[in-house]
mmCIF file of C-alpha atoms in Angstrom:
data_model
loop_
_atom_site.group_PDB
_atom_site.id
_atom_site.type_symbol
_atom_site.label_atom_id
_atom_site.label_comp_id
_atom_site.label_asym_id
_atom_site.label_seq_id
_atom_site.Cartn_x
_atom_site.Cartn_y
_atom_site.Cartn_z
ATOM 1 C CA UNK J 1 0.000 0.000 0.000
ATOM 2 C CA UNK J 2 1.301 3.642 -0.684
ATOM 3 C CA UNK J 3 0.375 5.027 2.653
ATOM 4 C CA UNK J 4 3.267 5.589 4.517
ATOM 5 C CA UNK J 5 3.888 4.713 8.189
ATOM 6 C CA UNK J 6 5.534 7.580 10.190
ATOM 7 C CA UNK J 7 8.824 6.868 11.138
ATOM 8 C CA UNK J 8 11.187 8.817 13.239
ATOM 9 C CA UNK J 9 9.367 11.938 12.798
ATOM 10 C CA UNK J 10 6.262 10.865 14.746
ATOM 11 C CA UNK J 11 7.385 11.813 17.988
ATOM 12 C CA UNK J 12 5.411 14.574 18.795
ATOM 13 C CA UNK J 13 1.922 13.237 17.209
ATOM 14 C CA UNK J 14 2.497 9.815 19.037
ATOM 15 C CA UNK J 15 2.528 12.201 22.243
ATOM 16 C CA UNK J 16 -0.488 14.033 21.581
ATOM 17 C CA UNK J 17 -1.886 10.204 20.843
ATOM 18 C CA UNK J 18 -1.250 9.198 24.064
ATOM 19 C CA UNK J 19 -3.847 11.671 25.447
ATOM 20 C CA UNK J 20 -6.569 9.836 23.616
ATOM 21 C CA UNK J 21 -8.313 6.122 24.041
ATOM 22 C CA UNK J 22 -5.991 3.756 22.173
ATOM 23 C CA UNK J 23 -8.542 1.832 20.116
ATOM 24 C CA UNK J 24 -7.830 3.023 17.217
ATOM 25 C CA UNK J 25 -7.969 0.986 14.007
ATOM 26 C CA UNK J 26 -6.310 3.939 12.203
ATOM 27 C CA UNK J 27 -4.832 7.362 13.491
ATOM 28 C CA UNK J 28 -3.770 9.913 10.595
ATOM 29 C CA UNK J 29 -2.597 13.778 10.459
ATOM 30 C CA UNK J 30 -3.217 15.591 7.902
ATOM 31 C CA UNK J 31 -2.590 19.425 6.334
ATOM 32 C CA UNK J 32 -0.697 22.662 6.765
ATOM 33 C CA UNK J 33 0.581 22.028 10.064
ATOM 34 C CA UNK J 34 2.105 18.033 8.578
ATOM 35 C CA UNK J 35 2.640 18.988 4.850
ATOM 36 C CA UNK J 36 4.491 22.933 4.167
ATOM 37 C CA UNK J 37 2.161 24.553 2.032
ATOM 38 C CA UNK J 38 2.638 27.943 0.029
ATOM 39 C CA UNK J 39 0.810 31.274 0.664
ATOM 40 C CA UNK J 40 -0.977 32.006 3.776
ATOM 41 C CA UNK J 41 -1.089 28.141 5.475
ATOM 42 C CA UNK J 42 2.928 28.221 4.843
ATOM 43 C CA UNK J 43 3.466 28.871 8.959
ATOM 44 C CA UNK J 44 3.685 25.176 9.967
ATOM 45 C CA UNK J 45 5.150 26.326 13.214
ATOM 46 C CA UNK J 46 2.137 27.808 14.499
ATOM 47 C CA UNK J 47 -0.685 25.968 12.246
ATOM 48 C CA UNK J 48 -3.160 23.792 14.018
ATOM 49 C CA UNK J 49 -2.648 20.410 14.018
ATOM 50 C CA UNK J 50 -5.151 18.168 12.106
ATOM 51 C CA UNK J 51 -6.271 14.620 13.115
ATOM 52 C CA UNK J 52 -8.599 11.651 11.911
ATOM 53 C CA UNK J 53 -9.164 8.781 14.386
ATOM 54 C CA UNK J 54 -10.957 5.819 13.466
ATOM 55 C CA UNK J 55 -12.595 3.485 15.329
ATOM 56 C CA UNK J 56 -14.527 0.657 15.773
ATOM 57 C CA UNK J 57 -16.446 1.158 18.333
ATOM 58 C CA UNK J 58 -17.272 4.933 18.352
ATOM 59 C CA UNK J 59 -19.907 4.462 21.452
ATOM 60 C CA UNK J 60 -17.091 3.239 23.794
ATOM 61 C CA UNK J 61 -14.365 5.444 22.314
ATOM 62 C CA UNK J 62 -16.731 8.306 23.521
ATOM 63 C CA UNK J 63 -17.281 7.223 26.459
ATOM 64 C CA UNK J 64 -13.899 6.779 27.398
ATOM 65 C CA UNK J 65 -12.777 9.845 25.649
ATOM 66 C CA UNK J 66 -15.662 11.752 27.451
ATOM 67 C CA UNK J 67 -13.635 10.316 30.685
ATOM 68 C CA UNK J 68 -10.559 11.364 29.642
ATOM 69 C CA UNK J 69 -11.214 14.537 27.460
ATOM 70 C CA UNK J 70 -14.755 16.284 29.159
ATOM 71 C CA UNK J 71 -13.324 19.832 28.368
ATOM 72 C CA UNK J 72 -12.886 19.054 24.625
ATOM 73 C CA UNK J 73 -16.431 18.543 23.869
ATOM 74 C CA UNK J 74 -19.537 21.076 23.202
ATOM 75 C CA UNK J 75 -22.854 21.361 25.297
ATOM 76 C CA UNK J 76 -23.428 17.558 23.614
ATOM 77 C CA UNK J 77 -20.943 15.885 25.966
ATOM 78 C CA UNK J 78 -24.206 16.372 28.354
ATOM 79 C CA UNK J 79 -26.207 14.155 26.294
ATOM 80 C CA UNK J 80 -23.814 11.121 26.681
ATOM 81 C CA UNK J 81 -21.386 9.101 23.892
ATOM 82 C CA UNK J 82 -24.787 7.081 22.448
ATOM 83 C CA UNK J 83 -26.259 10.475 21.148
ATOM 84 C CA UNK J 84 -22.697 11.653 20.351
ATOM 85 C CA UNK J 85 -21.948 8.515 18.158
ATOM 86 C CA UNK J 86 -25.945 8.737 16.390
ATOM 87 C CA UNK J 87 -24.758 12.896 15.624
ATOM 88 C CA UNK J 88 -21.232 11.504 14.336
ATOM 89 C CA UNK J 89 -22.584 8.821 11.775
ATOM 90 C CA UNK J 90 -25.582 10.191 10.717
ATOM 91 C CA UNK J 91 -25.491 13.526 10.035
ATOM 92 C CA UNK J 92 -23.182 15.400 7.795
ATOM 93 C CA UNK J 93 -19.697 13.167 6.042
ATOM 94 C CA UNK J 94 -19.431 10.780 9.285
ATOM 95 C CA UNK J 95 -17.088 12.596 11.304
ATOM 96 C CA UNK J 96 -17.229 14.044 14.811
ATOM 97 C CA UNK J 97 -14.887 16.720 15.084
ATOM 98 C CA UNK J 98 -13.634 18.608 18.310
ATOM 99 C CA UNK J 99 -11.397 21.870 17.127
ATOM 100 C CA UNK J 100 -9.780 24.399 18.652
ATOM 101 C CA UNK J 101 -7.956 22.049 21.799
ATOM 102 C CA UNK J 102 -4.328 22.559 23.318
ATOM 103 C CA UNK J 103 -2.415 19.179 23.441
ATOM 104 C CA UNK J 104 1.140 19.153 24.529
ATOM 105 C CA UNK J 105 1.481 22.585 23.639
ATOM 106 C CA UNK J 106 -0.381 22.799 20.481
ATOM 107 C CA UNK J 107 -3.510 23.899 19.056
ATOM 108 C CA UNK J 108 -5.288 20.328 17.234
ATOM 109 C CA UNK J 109 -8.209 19.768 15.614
ATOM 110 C CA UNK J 110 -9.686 16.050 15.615
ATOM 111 C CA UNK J 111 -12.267 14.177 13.993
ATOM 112 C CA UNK J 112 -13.352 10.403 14.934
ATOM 113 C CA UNK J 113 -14.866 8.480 12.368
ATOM 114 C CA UNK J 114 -16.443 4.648 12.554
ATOM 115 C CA UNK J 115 -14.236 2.099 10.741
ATOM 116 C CA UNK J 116 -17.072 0.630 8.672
ATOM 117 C CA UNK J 117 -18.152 4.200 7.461
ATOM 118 C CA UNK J 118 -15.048 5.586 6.505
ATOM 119 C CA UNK J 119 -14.389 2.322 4.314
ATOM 120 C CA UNK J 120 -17.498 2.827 2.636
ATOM 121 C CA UNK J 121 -16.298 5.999 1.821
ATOM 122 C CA UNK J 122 -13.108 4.933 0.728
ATOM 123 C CA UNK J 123 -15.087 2.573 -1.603
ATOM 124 C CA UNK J 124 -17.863 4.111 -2.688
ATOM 125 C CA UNK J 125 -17.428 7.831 -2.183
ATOM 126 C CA UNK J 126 -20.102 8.547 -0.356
ATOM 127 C CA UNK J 127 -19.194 11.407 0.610
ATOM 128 C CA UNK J 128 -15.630 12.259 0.140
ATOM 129 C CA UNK J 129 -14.516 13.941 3.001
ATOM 130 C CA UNK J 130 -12.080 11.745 4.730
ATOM 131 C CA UNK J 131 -11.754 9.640 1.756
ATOM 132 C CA UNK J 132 -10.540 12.813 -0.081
ATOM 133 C CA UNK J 133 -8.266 13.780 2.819
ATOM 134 C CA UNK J 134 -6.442 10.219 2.166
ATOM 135 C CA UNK J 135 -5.992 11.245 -1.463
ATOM 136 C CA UNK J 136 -3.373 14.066 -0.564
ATOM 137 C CA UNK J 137 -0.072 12.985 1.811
ATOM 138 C CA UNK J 138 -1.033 12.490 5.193
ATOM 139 C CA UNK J 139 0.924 11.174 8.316
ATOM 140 C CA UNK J 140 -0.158 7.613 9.608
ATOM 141 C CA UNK J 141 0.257 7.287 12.856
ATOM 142 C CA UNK J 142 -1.402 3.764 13.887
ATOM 143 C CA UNK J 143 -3.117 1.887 12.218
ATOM 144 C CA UNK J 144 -4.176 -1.438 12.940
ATOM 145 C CA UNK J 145 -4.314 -4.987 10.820
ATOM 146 C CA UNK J 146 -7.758 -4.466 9.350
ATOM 147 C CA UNK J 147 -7.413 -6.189 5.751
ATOM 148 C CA UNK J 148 -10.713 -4.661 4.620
ATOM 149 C CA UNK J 149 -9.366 -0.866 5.620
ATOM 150 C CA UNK J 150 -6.414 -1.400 4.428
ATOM 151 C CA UNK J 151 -7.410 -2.603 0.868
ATOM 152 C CA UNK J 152 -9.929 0.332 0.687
ATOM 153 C CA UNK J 153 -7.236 2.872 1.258
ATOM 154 C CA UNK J 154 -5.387 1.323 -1.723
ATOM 155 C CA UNK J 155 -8.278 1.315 -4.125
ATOM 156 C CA UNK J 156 -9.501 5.120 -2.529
ATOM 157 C CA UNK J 157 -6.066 5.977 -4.263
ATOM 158 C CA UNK J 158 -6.300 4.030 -7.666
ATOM 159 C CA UNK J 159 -9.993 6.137 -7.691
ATOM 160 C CA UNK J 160 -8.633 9.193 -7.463
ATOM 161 C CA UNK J 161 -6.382 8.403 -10.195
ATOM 162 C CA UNK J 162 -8.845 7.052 -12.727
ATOM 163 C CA UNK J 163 -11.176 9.892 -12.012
ATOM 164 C CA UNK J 164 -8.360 12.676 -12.706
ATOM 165 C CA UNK J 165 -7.733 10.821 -15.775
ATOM 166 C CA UNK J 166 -11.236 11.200 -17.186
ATOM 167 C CA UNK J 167 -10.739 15.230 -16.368
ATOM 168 C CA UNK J 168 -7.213 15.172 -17.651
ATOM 169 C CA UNK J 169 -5.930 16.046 -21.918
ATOM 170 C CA UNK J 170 -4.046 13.064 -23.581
ATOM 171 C CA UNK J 171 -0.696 14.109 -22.627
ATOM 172 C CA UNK J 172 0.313 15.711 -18.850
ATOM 173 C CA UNK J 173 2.346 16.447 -16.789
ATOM 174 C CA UNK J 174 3.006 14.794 -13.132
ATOM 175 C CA UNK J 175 2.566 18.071 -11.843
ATOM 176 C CA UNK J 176 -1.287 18.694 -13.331
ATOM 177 C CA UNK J 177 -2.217 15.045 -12.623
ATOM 178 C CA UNK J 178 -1.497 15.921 -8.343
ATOM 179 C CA UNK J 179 -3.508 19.178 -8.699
ATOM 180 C CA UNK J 180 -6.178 17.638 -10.233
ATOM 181 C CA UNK J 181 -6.202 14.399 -7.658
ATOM 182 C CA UNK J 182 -6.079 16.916 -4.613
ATOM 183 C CA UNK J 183 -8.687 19.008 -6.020
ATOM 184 C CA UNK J 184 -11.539 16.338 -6.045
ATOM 185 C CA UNK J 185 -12.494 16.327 -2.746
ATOM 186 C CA UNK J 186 -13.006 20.156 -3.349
ATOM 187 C CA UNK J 187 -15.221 20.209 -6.287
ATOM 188 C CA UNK J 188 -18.040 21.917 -5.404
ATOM 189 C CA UNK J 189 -17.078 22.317 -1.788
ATOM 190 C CA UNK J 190 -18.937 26.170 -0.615
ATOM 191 C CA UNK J 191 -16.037 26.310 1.635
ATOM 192 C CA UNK J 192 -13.676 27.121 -1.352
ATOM 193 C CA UNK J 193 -15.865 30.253 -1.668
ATOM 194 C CA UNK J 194 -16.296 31.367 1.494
ATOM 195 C CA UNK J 195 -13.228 30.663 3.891
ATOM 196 C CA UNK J 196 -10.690 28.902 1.649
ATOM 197 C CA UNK J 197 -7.962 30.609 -0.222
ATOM 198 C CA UNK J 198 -8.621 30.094 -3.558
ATOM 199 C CA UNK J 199 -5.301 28.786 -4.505
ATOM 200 C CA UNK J 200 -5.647 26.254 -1.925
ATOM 201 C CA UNK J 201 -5.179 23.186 -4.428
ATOM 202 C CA UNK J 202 -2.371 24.458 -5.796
ATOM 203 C CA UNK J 203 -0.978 25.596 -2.656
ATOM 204 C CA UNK J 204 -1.123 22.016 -1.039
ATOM 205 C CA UNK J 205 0.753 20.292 -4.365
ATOM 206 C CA UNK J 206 3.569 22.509 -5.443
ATOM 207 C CA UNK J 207 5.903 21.836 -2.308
ATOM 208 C CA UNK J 208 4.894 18.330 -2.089
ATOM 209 C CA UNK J 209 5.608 16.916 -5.216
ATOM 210 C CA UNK J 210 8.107 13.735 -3.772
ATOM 211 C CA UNK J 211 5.029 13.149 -1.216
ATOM 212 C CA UNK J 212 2.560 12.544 -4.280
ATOM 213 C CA UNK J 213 4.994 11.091 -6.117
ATOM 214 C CA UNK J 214 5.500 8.922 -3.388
ATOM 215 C CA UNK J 215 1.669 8.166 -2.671
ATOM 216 C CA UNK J 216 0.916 7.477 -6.792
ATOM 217 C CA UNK J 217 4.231 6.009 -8.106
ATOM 218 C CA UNK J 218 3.412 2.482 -7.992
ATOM 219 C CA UNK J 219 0.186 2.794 -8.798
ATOM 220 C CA UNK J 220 0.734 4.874 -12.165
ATOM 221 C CA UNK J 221 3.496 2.456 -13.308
ATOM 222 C CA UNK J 222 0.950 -0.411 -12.781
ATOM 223 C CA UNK J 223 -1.770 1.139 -14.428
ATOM 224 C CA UNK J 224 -1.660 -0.818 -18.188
ATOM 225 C CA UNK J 225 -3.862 2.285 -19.277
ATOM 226 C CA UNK J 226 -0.760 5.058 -18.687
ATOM 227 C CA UNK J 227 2.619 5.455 -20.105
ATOM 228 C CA UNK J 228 4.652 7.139 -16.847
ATOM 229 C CA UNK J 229 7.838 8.803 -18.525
ATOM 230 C CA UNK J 230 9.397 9.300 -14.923
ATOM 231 C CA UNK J 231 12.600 10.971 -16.043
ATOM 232 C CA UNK J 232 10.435 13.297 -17.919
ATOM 233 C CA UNK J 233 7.539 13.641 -14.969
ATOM 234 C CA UNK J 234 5.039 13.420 -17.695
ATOM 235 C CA UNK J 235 2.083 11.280 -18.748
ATOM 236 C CA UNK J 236 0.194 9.762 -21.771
ATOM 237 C CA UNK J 237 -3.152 8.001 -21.457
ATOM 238 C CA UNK J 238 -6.074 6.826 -23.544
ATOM 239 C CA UNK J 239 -8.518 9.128 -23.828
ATOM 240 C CA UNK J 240 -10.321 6.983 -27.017
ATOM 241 C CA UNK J 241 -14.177 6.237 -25.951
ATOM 242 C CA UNK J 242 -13.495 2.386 -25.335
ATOM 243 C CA UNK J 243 -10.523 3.899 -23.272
ATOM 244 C CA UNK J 244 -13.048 6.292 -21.505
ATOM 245 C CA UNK J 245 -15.199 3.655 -20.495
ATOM 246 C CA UNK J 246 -13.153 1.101 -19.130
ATOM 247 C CA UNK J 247 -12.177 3.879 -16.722
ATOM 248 C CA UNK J 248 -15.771 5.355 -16.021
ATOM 249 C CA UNK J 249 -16.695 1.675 -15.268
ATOM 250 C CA UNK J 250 -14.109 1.476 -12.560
ATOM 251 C CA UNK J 251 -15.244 4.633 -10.373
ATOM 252 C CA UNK J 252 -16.523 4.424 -7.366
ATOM 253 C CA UNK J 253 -20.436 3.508 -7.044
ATOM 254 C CA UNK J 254 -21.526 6.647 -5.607
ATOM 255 C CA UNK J 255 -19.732 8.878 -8.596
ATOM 256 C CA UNK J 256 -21.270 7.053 -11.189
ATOM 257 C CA UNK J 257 -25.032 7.048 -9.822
ATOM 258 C CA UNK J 258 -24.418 11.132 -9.798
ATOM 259 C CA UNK J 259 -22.972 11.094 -13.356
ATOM 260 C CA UNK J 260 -26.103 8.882 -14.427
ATOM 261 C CA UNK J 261 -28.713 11.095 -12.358
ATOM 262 C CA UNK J 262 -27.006 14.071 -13.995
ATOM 263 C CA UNK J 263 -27.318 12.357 -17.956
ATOM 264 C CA UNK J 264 -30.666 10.495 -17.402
ATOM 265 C CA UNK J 265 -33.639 12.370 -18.849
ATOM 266 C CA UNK J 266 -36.556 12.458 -17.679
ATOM 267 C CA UNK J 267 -38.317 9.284 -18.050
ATOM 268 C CA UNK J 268 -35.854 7.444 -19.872
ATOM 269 C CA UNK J 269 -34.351 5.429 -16.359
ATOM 270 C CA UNK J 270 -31.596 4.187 -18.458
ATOM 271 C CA UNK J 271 -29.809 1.881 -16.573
ATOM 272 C CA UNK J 272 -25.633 3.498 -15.007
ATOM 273 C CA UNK J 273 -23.702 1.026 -17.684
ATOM 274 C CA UNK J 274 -25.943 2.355 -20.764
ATOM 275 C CA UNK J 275 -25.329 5.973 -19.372
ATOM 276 C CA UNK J 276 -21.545 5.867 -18.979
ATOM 277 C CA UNK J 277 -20.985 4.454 -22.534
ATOM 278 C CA UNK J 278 -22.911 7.307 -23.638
ATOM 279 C CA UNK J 279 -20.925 9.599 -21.229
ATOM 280 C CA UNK J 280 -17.037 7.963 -22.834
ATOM 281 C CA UNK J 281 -18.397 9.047 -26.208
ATOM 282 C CA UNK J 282 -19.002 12.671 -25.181
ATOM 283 C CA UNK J 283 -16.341 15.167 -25.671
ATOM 284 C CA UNK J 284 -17.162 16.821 -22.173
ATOM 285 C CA UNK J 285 -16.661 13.909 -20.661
ATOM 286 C CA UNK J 286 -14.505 15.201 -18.372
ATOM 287 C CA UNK J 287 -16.903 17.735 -17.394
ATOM 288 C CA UNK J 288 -19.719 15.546 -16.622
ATOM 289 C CA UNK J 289 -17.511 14.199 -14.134
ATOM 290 C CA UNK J 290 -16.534 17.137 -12.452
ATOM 291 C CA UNK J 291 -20.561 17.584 -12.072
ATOM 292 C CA UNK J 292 -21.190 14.086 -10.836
ATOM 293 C CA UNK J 293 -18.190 14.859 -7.793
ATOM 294 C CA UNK J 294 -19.560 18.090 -6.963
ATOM 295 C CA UNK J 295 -23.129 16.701 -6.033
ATOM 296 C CA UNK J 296 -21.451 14.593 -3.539
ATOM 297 C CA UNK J 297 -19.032 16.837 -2.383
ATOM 298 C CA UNK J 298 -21.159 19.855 -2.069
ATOM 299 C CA UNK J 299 -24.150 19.055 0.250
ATOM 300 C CA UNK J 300 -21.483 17.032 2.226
ATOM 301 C CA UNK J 301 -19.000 19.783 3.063
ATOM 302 C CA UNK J 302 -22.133 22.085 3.351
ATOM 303 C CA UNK J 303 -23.836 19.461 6.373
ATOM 304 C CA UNK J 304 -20.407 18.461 7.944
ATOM 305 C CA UNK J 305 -20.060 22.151 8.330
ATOM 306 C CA UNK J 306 -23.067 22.720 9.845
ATOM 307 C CA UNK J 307 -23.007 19.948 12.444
ATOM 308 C CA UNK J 308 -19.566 21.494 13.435
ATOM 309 C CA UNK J 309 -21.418 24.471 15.032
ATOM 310 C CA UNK J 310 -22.890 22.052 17.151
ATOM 311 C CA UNK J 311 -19.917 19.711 17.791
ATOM 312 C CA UNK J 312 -17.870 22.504 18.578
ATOM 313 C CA UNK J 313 -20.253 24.937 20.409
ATOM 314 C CA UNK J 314 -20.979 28.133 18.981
ATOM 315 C CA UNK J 315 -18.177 30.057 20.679
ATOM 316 C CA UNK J 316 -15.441 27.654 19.215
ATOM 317 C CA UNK J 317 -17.144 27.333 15.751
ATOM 318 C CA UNK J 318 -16.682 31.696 15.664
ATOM 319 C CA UNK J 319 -12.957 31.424 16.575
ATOM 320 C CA UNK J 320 -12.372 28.820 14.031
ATOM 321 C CA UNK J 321 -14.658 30.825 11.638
ATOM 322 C CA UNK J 322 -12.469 33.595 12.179
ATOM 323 C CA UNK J 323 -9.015 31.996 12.036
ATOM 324 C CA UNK J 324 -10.032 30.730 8.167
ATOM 325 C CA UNK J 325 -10.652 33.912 7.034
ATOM 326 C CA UNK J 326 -8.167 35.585 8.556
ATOM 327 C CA UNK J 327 -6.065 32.905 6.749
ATOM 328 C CA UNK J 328 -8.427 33.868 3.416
ATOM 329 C CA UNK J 329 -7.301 37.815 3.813
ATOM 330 C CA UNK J 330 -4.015 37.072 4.283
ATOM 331 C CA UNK J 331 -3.974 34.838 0.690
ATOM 332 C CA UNK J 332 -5.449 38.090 -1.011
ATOM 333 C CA UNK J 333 -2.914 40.476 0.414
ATOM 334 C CA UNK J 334 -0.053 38.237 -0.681
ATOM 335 C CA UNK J 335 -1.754 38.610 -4.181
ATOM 336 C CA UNK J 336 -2.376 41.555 -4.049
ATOM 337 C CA UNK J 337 1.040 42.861 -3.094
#
């Protein structure tokens, strides 16, 4: 698998782990604070720290975390880790996050997510949240034996490939295929208009070109449908219709309902295969499949967003407002100077 284990770096997040309930079946950090970025998220120094932690049992990870960690929670800790678990996995992507905390010294942000939802997320693409954080480099921390999680990481990675390929020319570089992969989990997002730089995509890949690299490598020199000219950092692939198809037919379930909902006309109920034949014969192609991932990314990022006023309290949820677009202004002035 591509995901890399953290090695002798992981000091300091295996510290702030030890503040937590162990049972974890996978720990992660992820973003400006892990990964230098350019423009105004390039202070890794003093950028919050982000975490995922998965878990199997998200009732008794609560409740010991509740234990453990009372200040860290909202006005919800009152209603016990049963309702906190029912708010985590059914509303919004799946995630339950607490912001704004000081651990060891720093500020973190972390979300806890059920094992068996995030790998139908990693599968399918539900919704794309953490699945689309796993697309970019991110820090494992632990992670646990689970076959099942561990094969839908891998094949969350080979999606995010094939899909960039469908939005991608013949001929590209290494470069535009890693902006394109970390951009999927943004299409659509409303956060990219209100509270995200703009640049933000491009922002995350330019430094981090070895990490992606890294990530993608094996995967891309697998793939039979991609000539990788390493040396070079460029790439060929087929973008005939038969081509077209045999990657549309390999996305994840959730994409290709959208792309069918968004090519079915009235009345016709046409079942996904007939659709995405259609859809590899259409020069906007590519387009159509930016539509079909931004109705799953959009109301997702738009719910998970509003359940974080709750699961962080209002007062936290206006700090953390604030600090993104304070982050936003400061991405304008750099432009602007």
């Amino acid at each position: 698998m591509a995901l890399q284990a953290l090695q002798s770096s992981g000091v300091a997040f295996r510290k702030i782990l030890s503040h937590f309930p162990e049972e974890l079946s996978l720990a992660f950090a992820y973003g400006s604070g892990v990964y230098r970025q350019v423009g105004p998220s390039s202070d890794q120094k003093n950028a919050m720290l982000d975490f995922v932690f998965t878990v199997d049992d998200p009732v008794a990870w609560h409740s010991q975390n509740l234990k453990k960690n009372w200040s860290h929670y909202s006005f919800l800790k009152v209603l016990g880790p049963k309702i906190i678990t029912t708010i985590q996995n059914n509303y919004g992507a799946g995630v339950y996050y607490n912001p704004l905390i000081t651990c060891d010294g720093r500020l973190i942000k972390y979300g806890v997510i059920s094992t068996n939802i995030l790998i139908e997320d990693l599968l399918n693409w539900n919704n794309l949240y953490v699945a689309g954080r796993l697309q970019k480099p991110v820090k494992i921390i632990a992670m646990n034996e689970n076959v099942a999680l561990r094969s839908a990481l891998d094949k969350n990675l080979k999606s995010a490939v094939t899909t960039a390929f469908l939005m991608l020319p013949e001929s590209f570089s290494e470069e535009d295929l890693f902006i394109e992969i970390a951009g999927l989990s943004y299409s659509g997002d409303f956060r990219m208009v209100v509270g995200e730089d703009k640049t933000k995509v491009l922002n995350i890949v330019k430094p981090n070109i070895a990490h992606f690299r890294e990530l993608y490598g094996n995967i891309l020199q697998e793939n039979p449908q991609v000539v990788y000219k390493i040396q070079q950092g460029r790439l060929e692939i087929d973008k005939s219709p038969e081509g077209q198809f045999t990657q549309l037919m390999t996305l994840p379930k959730t994409l290709q309902q959208q792309i069918n909902h968004i090519m079915d006309p009235p009345g016709k109920n046409r079942d996904v295969e007939e659709t995405l034949f259609q859809v590899a014969h259409d020069p906007d192609c590519g387009e159509v499949v930016r539509l079909g991932l931004s109705a799953i990314v959009r109301p997702s990022s738009m719910k998970q967003s509003t359940k974080g006023i709750f699961t962080a309290g209002v007062k936290k949820s206006v700090v953390y407002s604030s600090l993104k677009l304070h982050k936003m202004w400061k991405g304008w002035l750099r432009k602007a100077s």
